[in-house]
Amino acid sequence: MIKSDAPILVTGAAGQLGKTFVRMLGDQAIGCDRAEFDLSSPDSILAAVRRYRPQIVINCGAYTAVDKAETEPELCETINAAAVAAFAQACEEQDAVLVQISTDYVFGAQPEVPTPWQESDATAPQGQYAKSKLHGEQAAAAAPKHLIVRTCGLYGGGPNHVSFVEKMLQLGEQRTHLRVVDDQRCTPSLVDDVAAAVLQLLESDSRGLFHVVNDGETTWNEFAQEIFRIVGYEVQVDPISTAEFNAPAPRPSYSVLDTAKFQTLGKGPLPHWKDALSRYLTTLRPILAEGLQTS
Ligand SMILES: NC(=O)c1ccc[n+]([C@@H]2O[C@H](COP(=O)([O-])OP(=O)(O)OC[C@H]3O[C@@H](n4cnc5c(N)ncnc54)[C@H](OP(=O)(O)O)[C@@H]3O)[C@@H](O)[C@H]2O)c1
């Protein structure tokens, strides 16, 4: 249960997911961004948690620059793992619940038969970001009251956050042909749906590790095509392989997450990814009319 008389501290409050929690929680949220405390200085974390005495810490702050992490592994590890260890210690001291947001990237191995990954499946993170996020999960698990939520392909933070969706829209305003990878299967997920699901988990006193993503699965290529179909841009989206795209950090080829454990709450799966995308693009429509580049 979420108590109505104690604050909930949300880190990464300027980020896509953190901002969404702060909006949903209203007055109960204490949204902390980089100006409040720097996650690369874990020492400041205990002081902040002592100051606010939250019932719950939702840690959405993270080093999320997946490719840049390959050249800044120490900073990435500090923010994504050492800071989480500090939160775990602080939450234990305050008897607070620690919610740690993690990622499908912990599943970097190619499965023999692609089947949605369950929480109990063995992880195999590839790349610095993925490894640091798994270390973050392990650090969070040291908190006596913890909830670790793996999600995937977040978008929906609004036009000022350049996720895959905004990137495609910007490119779609300029070009008639794009090449987008078609050999990574996952489930891009809307921050509103993920945040609502995390709050349901907290309301039901769930603890441990959960997968939370929109329903269904797709490739980035198909996702891009659906974006352009919904907004009515005539853009040809040709396939390109992950190898050809040659990003600095490795990406999982198959990271569809099984949400059966979340569904034991009895509320069914989250909406299908096409439904979530359509809802988000509806909110962007007034801005798209002006052109995303200029907003
Ligand atoms: N984005 C995805 O596709 C995805 C997929 C799966 C899981 N996740 C996980 O979901 C969580 C939320 O992701 P998101 O997409 O909302 O990320 P985001 O938009 O990049 O937000 C992350 C926030 O963390 C803050 N931050 C970074 N370094 C910091 C520092 N040293 N001190 C204080 N704050 C710092 C950033 O602040 P600044 O704005 O000041 O840099 C940013 O506001 C993360 O744990 C991420 O690993 C994300």
PDB file of C-alpha atoms in Angstrom, residues 6-39 48-49 51-54 56-61 87:
ATOM      1  CA  ALA A   6       4.468  10.165   3.593  1.00  0.00           C
ATOM      2  CA  PRO A   7       6.443  11.427   0.599  1.00  0.00           C
ATOM      3  CA  ILE A   8       7.750   9.426  -2.329  1.00  0.00           C
ATOM      4  CA  LEU A   9      11.166  10.466  -3.571  1.00  0.00           C
ATOM      5  CA  VAL A  10      11.579  10.222  -7.355  1.00  0.00           C
ATOM      6  CA  THR A  11      15.071  10.538  -8.824  1.00  0.00           C
ATOM      7  CA  GLY A  12      15.727  11.396 -12.452  1.00  0.00           C
ATOM      8  CA  ALA A  13      12.739  13.728 -12.194  1.00  0.00           C
ATOM      9  CA  ALA A  14      13.757  15.556 -15.374  1.00  0.00           C
ATOM     10  CA  GLY A  15      13.879  12.294 -17.330  1.00  0.00           C
ATOM     11  CA  GLN A  16      11.077  10.618 -19.278  1.00  0.00           C
ATOM     12  CA  LEU A  17       9.979   8.141 -16.637  1.00  0.00           C
ATOM     13  CA  GLY A  18      10.812  10.196 -13.553  1.00  0.00           C
ATOM     14  CA  LYS A  19       8.798  13.125 -14.841  1.00  0.00           C
ATOM     15  CA  THR A  20       5.855  10.806 -15.434  1.00  0.00           C
ATOM     16  CA  PHE A  21       5.933   9.489 -11.856  1.00  0.00           C
ATOM     17  CA  VAL A  22       6.121  13.035 -10.493  1.00  0.00           C
ATOM     18  CA  ARG A  23       3.073  14.034 -12.560  1.00  0.00           C
ATOM     19  CA  MET A  24       1.088  10.946 -11.508  1.00  0.00           C
ATOM     20  CA  LEU A  25       1.949  11.233  -7.817  1.00  0.00           C
ATOM     21  CA  GLY A  26       1.215  14.946  -7.596  1.00  0.00           C
ATOM     22  CA  ASP A  27       1.887  16.571  -4.227  1.00  0.00           C
ATOM     23  CA  GLN A  28       3.135  13.328  -2.732  1.00  0.00           C
ATOM     24  CA  ALA A  29       6.173  13.275  -5.003  1.00  0.00           C
ATOM     25  CA  ILE A  30       9.499  14.841  -4.213  1.00  0.00           C
ATOM     26  CA  GLY A  31      11.060  15.018  -7.638  1.00  0.00           C
ATOM     27  CA  CYS A  32      14.841  15.202  -7.508  1.00  0.00           C
ATOM     28  CA  ASP A  33      16.885  16.109 -10.524  1.00  0.00           C
ATOM     29  CA  ARG A  34      20.604  16.624 -10.954  1.00  0.00           C
ATOM     30  CA  ALA A  35      20.431  20.010  -9.208  1.00  0.00           C
ATOM     31  CA  GLU A  36      19.049  18.355  -6.050  1.00  0.00           C
ATOM     32  CA  PHE A  37      21.777  15.751  -5.831  1.00  0.00           C
ATOM     33  CA  ASP A  38      24.299  14.213  -8.168  1.00  0.00           C
ATOM     34  CA  LEU A  39      24.054  10.452  -8.537  1.00  0.00           C
ATOM     35  CA  ALA A  48      19.078  13.411   0.858  1.00  0.00           C
ATOM     36  CA  VAL A  49      17.080  10.356   1.957  1.00  0.00           C
ATOM     37  CA  ARG A  51      16.330  14.817   4.840  1.00  0.00           C
ATOM     38  CA  TYR A  52      13.102  13.770   3.103  1.00  0.00           C
ATOM     39  CA  ARG A  53      12.309  10.550   5.057  1.00  0.00           C
ATOM     40  CA  PRO A  54      10.388   9.027   2.130  1.00  0.00           C
ATOM     41  CA  ILE A  56       9.396   4.938  -1.117  1.00  0.00           C
ATOM     42  CA  VAL A  57      12.326   5.906  -3.343  1.00  0.00           C
ATOM     43  CA  ILE A  58      11.649   5.434  -7.066  1.00  0.00           C
ATOM     44  CA  ASN A  59      15.065   5.549  -8.692  1.00  0.00           C
ATOM     45  CA  CYS A  60      14.546   6.644 -12.307  1.00  0.00           C
ATOM     46  CA  GLY A  61      17.841   8.504 -12.448  1.00  0.00           C
ATOM     47  CA  PHE A  87      19.959   4.089  -2.012  1.00  0.00           C
TER      48      PHE A  87
END
